[in-house]
Coordinates of C-alpha atoms in Angstrom, one line a residue:
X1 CA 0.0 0.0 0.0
X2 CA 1.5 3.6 -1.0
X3 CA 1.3 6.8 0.1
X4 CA -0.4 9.2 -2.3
X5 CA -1.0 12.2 -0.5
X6 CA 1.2 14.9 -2.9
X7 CA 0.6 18.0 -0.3
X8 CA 2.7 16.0 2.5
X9 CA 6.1 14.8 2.5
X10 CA 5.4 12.0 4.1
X11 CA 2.2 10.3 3.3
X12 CA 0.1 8.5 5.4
X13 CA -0.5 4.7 5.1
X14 CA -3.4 3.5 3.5
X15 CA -3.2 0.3 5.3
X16 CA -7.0 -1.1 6.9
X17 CA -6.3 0.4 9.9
X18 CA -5.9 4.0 8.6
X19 CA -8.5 4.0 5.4
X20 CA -11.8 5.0 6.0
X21 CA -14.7 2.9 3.5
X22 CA -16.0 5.7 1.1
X23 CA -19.4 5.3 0.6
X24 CA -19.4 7.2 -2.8
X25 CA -19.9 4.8 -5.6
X26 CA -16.6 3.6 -7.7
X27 CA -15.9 6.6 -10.4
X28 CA -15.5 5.2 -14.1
X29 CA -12.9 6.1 -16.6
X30 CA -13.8 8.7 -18.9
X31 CA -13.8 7.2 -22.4
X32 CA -12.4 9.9 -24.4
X33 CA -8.4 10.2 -25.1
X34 CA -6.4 13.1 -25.2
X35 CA -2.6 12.8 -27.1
X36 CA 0.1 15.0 -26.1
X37 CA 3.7 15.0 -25.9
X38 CA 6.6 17.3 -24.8
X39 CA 10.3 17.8 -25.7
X40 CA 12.6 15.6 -25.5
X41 CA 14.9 15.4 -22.3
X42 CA 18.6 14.9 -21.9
X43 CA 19.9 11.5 -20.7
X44 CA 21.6 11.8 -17.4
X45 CA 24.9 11.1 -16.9
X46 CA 26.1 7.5 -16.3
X47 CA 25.5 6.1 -12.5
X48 CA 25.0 3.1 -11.9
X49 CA 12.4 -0.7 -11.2
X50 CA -10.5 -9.4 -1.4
X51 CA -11.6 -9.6 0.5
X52 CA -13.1 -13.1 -0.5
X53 CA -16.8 -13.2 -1.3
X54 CA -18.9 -14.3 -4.0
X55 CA -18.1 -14.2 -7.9
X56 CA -19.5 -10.7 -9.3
X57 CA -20.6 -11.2 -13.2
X58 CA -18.2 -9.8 -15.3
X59 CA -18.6 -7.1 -17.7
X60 CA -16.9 -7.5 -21.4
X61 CA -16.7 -5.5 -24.3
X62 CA -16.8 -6.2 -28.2
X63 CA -13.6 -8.3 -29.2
X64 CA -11.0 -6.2 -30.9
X65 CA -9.0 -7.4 -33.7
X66 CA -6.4 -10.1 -32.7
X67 CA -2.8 -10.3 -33.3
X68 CA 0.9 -10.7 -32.2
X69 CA 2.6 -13.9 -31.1
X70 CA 1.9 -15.7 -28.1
X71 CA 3.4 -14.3 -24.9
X72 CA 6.3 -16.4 -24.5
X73 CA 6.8 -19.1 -21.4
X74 CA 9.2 -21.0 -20.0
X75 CA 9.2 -24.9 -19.0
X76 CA 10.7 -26.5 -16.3
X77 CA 9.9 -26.7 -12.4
X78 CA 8.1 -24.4 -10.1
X79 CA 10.9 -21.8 -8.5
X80 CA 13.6 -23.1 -11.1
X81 CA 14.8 -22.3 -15.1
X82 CA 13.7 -19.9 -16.9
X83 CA 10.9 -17.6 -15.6
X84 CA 9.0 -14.7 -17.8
X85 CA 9.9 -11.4 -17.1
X86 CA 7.2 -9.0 -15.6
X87 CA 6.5 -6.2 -12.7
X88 CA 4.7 -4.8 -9.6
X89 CA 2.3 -2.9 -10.9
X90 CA 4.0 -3.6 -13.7
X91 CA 6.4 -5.4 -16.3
X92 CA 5.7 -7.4 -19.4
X93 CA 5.2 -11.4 -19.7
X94 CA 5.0 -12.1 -23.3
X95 CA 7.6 -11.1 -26.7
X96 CA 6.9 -8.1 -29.1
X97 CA 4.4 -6.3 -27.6
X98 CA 3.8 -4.2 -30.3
X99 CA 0.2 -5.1 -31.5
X100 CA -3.3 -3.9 -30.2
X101 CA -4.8 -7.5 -29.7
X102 CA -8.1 -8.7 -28.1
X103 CA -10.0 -7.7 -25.2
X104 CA -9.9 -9.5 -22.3
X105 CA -12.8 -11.7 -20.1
X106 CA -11.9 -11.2 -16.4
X107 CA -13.2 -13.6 -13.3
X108 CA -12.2 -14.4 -10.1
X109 CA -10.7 -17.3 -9.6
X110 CA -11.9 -20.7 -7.7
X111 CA -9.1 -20.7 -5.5
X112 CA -7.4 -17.9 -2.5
X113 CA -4.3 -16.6 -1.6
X114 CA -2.6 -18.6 1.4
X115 CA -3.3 -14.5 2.7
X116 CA -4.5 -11.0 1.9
X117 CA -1.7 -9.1 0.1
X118 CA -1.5 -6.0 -1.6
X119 CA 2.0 -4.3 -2.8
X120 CA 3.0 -7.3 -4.0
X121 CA 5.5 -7.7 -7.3
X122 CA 4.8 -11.0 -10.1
X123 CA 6.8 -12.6 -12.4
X124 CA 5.6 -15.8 -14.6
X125 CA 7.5 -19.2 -13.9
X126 CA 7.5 -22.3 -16.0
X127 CA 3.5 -21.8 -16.2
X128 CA 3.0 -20.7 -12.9
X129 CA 3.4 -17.0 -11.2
X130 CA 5.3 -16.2 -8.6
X131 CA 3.6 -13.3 -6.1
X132 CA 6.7 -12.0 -4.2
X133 CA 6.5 -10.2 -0.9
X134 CA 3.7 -7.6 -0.6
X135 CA 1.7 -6.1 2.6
X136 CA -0.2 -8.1 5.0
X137 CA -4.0 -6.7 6.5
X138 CA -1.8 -5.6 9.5
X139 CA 0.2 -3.1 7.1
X140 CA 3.6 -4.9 7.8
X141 CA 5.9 -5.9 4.7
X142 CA 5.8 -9.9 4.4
X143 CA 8.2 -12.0 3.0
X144 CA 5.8 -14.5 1.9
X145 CA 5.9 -15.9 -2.0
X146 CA 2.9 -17.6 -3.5
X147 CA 3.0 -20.3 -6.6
X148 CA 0.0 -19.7 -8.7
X149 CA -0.9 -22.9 -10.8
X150 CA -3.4 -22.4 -13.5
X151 CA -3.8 -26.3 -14.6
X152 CA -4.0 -27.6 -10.9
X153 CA -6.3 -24.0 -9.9
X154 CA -4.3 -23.7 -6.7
X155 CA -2.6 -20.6 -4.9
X156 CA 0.2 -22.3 -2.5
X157 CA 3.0 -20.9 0.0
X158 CA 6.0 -21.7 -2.2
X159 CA 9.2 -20.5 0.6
X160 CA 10.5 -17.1 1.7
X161 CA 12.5 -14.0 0.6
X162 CA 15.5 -13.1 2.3
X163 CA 14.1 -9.4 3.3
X164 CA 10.1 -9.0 3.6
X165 CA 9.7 -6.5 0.9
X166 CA 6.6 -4.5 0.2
X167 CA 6.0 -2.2 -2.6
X168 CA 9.0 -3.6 -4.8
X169 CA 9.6 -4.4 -8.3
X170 CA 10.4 -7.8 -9.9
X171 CA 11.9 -8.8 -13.3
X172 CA 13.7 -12.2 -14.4
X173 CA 17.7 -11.9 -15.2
X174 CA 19.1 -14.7 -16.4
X175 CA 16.3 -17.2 -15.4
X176 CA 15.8 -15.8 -11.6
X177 CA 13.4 -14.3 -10.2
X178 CA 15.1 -10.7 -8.9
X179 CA 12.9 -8.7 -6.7
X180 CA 14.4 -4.9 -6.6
X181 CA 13.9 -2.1 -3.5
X182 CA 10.3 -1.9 -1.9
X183 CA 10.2 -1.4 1.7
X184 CA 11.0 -3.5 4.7
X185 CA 8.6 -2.1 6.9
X186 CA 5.4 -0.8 5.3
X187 CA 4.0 1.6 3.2
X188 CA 3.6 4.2 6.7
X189 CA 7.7 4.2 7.6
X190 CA 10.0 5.7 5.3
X191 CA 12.9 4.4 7.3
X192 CA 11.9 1.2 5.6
X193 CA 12.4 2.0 1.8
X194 CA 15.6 -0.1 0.7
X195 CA 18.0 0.0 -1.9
X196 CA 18.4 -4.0 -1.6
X197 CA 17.9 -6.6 -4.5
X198 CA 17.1 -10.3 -4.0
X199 CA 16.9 -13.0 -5.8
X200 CA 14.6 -16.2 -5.4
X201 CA 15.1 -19.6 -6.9
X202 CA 13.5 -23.1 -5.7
X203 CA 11.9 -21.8 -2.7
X204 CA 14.8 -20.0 -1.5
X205 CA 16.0 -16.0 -1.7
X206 CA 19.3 -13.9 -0.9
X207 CA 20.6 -10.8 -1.1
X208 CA 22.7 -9.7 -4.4
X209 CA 23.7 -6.3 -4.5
X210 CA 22.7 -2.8 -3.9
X211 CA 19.9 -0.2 -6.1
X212 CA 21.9 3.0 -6.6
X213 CA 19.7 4.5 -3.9
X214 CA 16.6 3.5 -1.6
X215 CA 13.7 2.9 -3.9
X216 CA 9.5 1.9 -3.4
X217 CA 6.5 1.9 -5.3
X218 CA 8.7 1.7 -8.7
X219 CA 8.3 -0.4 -11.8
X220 CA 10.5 -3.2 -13.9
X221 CA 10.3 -4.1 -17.4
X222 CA 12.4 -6.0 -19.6
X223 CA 13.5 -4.3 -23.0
X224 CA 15.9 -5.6 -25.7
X225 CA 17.5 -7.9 -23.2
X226 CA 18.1 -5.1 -20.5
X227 CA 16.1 -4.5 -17.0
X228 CA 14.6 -1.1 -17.0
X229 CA 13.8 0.2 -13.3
X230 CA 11.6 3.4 -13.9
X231 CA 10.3 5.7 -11.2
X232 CA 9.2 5.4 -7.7
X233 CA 10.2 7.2 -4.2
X234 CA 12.6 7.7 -2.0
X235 CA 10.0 7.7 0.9
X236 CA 10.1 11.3 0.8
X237 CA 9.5 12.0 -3.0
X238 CA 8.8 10.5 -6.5
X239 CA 11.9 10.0 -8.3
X240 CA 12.7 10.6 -12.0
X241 CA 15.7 8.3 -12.6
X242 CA 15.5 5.5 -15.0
X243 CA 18.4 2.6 -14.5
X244 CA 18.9 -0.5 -16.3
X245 CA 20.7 -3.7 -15.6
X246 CA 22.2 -6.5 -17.5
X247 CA 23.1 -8.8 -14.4
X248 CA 20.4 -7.9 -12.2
X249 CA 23.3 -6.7 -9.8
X250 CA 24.7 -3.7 -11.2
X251 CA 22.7 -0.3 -12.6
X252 CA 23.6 2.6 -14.2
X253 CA 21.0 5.3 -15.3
X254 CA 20.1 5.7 -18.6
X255 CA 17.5 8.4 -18.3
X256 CA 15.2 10.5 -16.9
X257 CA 11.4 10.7 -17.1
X258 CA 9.4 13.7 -18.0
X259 CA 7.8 13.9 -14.8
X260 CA 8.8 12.3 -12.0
X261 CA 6.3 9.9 -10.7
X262 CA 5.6 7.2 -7.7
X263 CA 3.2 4.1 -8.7
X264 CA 3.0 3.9 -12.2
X265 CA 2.4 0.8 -14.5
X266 CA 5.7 0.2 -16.3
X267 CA 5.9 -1.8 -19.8
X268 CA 7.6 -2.7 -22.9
X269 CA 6.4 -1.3 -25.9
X270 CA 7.0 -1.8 -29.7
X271 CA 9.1 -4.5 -31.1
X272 CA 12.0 -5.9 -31.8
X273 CA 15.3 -3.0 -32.3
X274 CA 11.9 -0.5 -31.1
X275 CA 10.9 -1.5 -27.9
X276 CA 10.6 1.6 -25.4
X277 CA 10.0 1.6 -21.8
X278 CA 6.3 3.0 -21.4
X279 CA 4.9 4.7 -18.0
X280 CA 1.5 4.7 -17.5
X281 CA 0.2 7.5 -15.0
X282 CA 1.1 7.3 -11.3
X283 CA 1.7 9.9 -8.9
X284 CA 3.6 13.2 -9.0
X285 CA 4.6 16.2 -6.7
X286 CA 1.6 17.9 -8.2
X287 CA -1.0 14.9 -7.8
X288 CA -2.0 11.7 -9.7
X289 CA -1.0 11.7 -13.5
X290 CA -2.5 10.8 -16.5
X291 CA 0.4 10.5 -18.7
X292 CA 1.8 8.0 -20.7
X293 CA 5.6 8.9 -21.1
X294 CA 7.9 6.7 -23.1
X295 CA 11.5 6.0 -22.7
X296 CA 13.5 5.1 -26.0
X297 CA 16.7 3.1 -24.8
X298 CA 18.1 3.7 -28.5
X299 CA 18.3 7.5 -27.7
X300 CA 18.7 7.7 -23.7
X301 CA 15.4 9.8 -24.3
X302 CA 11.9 10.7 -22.9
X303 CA 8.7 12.0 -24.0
X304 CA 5.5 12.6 -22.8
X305 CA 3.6 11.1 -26.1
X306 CA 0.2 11.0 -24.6
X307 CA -2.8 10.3 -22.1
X308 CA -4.9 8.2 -20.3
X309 CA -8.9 8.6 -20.2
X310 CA -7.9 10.2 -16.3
X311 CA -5.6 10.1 -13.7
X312 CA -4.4 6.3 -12.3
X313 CA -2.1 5.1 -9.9
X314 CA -1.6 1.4 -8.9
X315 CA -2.7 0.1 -11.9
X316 CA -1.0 -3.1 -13.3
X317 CA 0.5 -3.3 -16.4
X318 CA 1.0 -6.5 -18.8
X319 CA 1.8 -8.3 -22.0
X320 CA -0.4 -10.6 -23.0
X321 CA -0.4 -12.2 -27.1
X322 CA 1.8 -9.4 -27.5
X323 CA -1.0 -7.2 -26.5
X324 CA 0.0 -4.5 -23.4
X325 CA -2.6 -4.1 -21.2
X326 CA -3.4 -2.1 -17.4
X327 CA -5.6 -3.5 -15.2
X328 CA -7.2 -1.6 -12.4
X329 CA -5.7 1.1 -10.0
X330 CA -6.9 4.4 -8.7
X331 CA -8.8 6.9 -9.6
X332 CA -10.8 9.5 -8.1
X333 CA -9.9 8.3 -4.9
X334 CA -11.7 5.2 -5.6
X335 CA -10.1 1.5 -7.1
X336 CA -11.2 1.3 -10.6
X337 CA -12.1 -2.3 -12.6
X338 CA -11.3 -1.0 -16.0
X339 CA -8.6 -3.1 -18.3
X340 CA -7.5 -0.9 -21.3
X341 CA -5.0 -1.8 -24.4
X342 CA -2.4 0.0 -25.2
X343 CA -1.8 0.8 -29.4
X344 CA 2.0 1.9 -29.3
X345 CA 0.9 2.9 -33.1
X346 CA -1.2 5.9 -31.6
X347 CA 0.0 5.9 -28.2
X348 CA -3.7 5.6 -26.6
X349 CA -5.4 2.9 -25.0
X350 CA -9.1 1.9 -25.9
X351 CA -11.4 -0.1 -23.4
X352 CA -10.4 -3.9 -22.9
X353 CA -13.5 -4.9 -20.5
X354 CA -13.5 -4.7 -17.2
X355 CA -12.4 -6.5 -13.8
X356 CA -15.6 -7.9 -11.8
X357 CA -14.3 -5.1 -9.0
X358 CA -11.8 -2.3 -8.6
X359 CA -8.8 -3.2 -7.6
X360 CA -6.0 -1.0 -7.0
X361 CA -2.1 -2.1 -6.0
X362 CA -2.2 -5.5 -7.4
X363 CA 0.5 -7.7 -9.0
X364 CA 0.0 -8.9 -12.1
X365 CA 1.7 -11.9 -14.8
X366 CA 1.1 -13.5 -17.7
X367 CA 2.0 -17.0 -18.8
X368 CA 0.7 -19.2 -21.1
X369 CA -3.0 -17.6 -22.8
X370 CA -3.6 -15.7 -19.5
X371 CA -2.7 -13.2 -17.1
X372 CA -3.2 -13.3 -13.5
X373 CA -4.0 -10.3 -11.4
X374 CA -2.9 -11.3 -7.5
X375 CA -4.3 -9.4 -4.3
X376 CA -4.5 -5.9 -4.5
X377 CA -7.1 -3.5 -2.4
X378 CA -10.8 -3.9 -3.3
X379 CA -13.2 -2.0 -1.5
X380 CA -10.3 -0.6 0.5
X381 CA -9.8 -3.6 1.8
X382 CA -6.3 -5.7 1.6
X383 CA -7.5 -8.9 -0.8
X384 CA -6.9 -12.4 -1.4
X385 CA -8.2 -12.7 -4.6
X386 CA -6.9 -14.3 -7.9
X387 CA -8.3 -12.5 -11.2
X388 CA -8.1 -14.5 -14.2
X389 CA -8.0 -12.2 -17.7
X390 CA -8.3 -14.4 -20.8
X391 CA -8.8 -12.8 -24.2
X392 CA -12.2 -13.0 -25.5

């Protein structure tokens, strides 16, 4: 759970204890898109990202044209080989996401989390996904990670990490899992937010090396063979440095983003020698942000190329039959259920259907034909919920 108030400094929690149930109903995305962009910035010098109850009916729109390549998987054993690379609120799962694909049917799952978690990061393993760390209903970081098994339907304690981490980010380097930053305490204690980065293989996690500073609530995508790390907070303020990786252990930056921003969806966009690094909304100095700003790895540059239907923060972003896709968040104060799809032709996303409730700060993965959206908030409460998204 992440603090979003921009006035303060320091943000209060939003864990159970603290949020107070709105009674106002859940405020919809505007449908209508707005394009922008702004000029290019420099790249910076070298340095070293439910409450359980019954099954609500989902809502689907028309299908959409479908294309792209399967999102790619790996084979092998659960915590082992070669996982798919993805994120905490964001990351991608699939190759060359570059098309605009189907929508998506979304329903909760027959099975639970072992626990309610929100702030948690996901990455896709050998047909299963991992859920890594997270926030417990008593707002303290957990260490817990959870193998989701789509054939078997089951959601089951799979070991530890090293450091309980909430609020992280997760790719895969080299076939491990590598969980990056987040904080060791909570989303309400600054003096939690880390700098550490932590692998987990087979049921078991260590410590591997250092961030170039303290980071939270930042997102990790994988483009052209290189881990992206993209914005985030120090626990005081978002951040606007983008680093990359090629061994999981050492960073330099590569960039900076437009707009510095705290909670955004982070994914790979375009295709093969054009993939960018794309940054959906979040939350700046100034308040939640609609943007959609684009890193291009090839040039060490940003832009701001254009906008979402409103503001949203804690959405989750990703690939899916090469289709990029964000799945809830907030907005308006409220956790929305809306899935959109990204066109990196136009740089807007269109409506993708919708989850069967808002859910705001989830982890999400794809493997296989599906995507799995894991805890999360809903009805500002921390969740145990699986959603399964399946293109129509």
């Amino acid at each position: 759970m992440n603090r979003r108030n921009g006035s303060s400094p320091r943000r209060p929690r939003r864990g159970p204890a603290a949020l107070a149930t709105s009674a106002a109903a859940s405020c919809l995305l505007t449908a209508a898109l707005v394009t922008g962009c702004s000029s290019d910035q420099s790249p910076a010098s070298a340095q070293a990202l439910l409450t359980t109850g019954p099954t609500v009916p989902t809502t689907t729109l028309p299908t959409g044209s479908a294309t792209a390549s399967p999102g790619s998987t790996a084979s092998g054993t659960e915590g082992s080989g070669s996982p798919s690379a993805t994120g905490s609120a964001t990351g991608t799962g699939s190759a060359s996401p570059g098309a605009v694909g189907k929508n998506l049917t979304a329903v909760a799952a027959p099975y639970k989390l072992p626990s309610g978690v929100t702030g948690a990061t996901a990455v896709a393993d050998n047909g299963k996904v991992l859920a890594l760390g997270g926030q417990d209903s008593g707002g303290k970081a957990t260490d817990q990670v959870t193998s989701i098994d789509p054939i078997a339907k089951t959601a089951t304690s799979a070991g530890t990490l090293h450091t309980p981490v909430a609020n992280a980010a997760s790719s895969v380097v080299n076939g491990t899992a590598t969980v990056y930053g987040g904080n060791t305490k909570g989303s309400d204690d600054a003096s939690g937010v880390t700098d550490t980065i932590q692998t987990y293989s087979g049921g078991t996690s260590q410590d591997v090396g250092k961030l170039p500073a303290p980071r939270e609530n930042l997102g990790a995508t994988t483009a052209n063979g290189k881990t992206y790390l993209a914005g985030g907070d120090d626990g005081k303020s978002a951040q606007g440095d983008i680093w990359s990786t090629d061994d999981g252990k050492t960073f330099q930056t590569v960039g900076k983003l437009d707009k510095p921003v705290r909670n955004p969806a982070v994914a790979t966009t375009g295709t093969g020698n054009d993939e960018k690094v794309t940054v959906f909304g979040g939350e700046a100095s100034d308040g939640p942000s609609d943007a959609i700003q684009q890193f291009d790895p090839a040039t060490g540059k940003t832009r701001t190329v254009g906008k979402l239907p409103a503001d949203l923060t804690d959405a989750s972003a990703f690939t899916l039959g090469g289709t990029t896709y964000l799945a809830g968040g907030q907005s308006g104060g409220q956790a929305q259920p809306k899935i959109y799809k990204f066109d990196p032709a136009t740089n807007t996303v269109s409506d993708a259907g919708s989850l069967p409730e808002g859910v705001e700060n989830g982890a999400a993965a794809a493997t296989g034909n599906n995507a799995y959206l894991v805890g999360g908030e809903v009805s500002k409460k921390v969740s145990d919920g699986v959603t399964e998204l399946t293109p129509q």
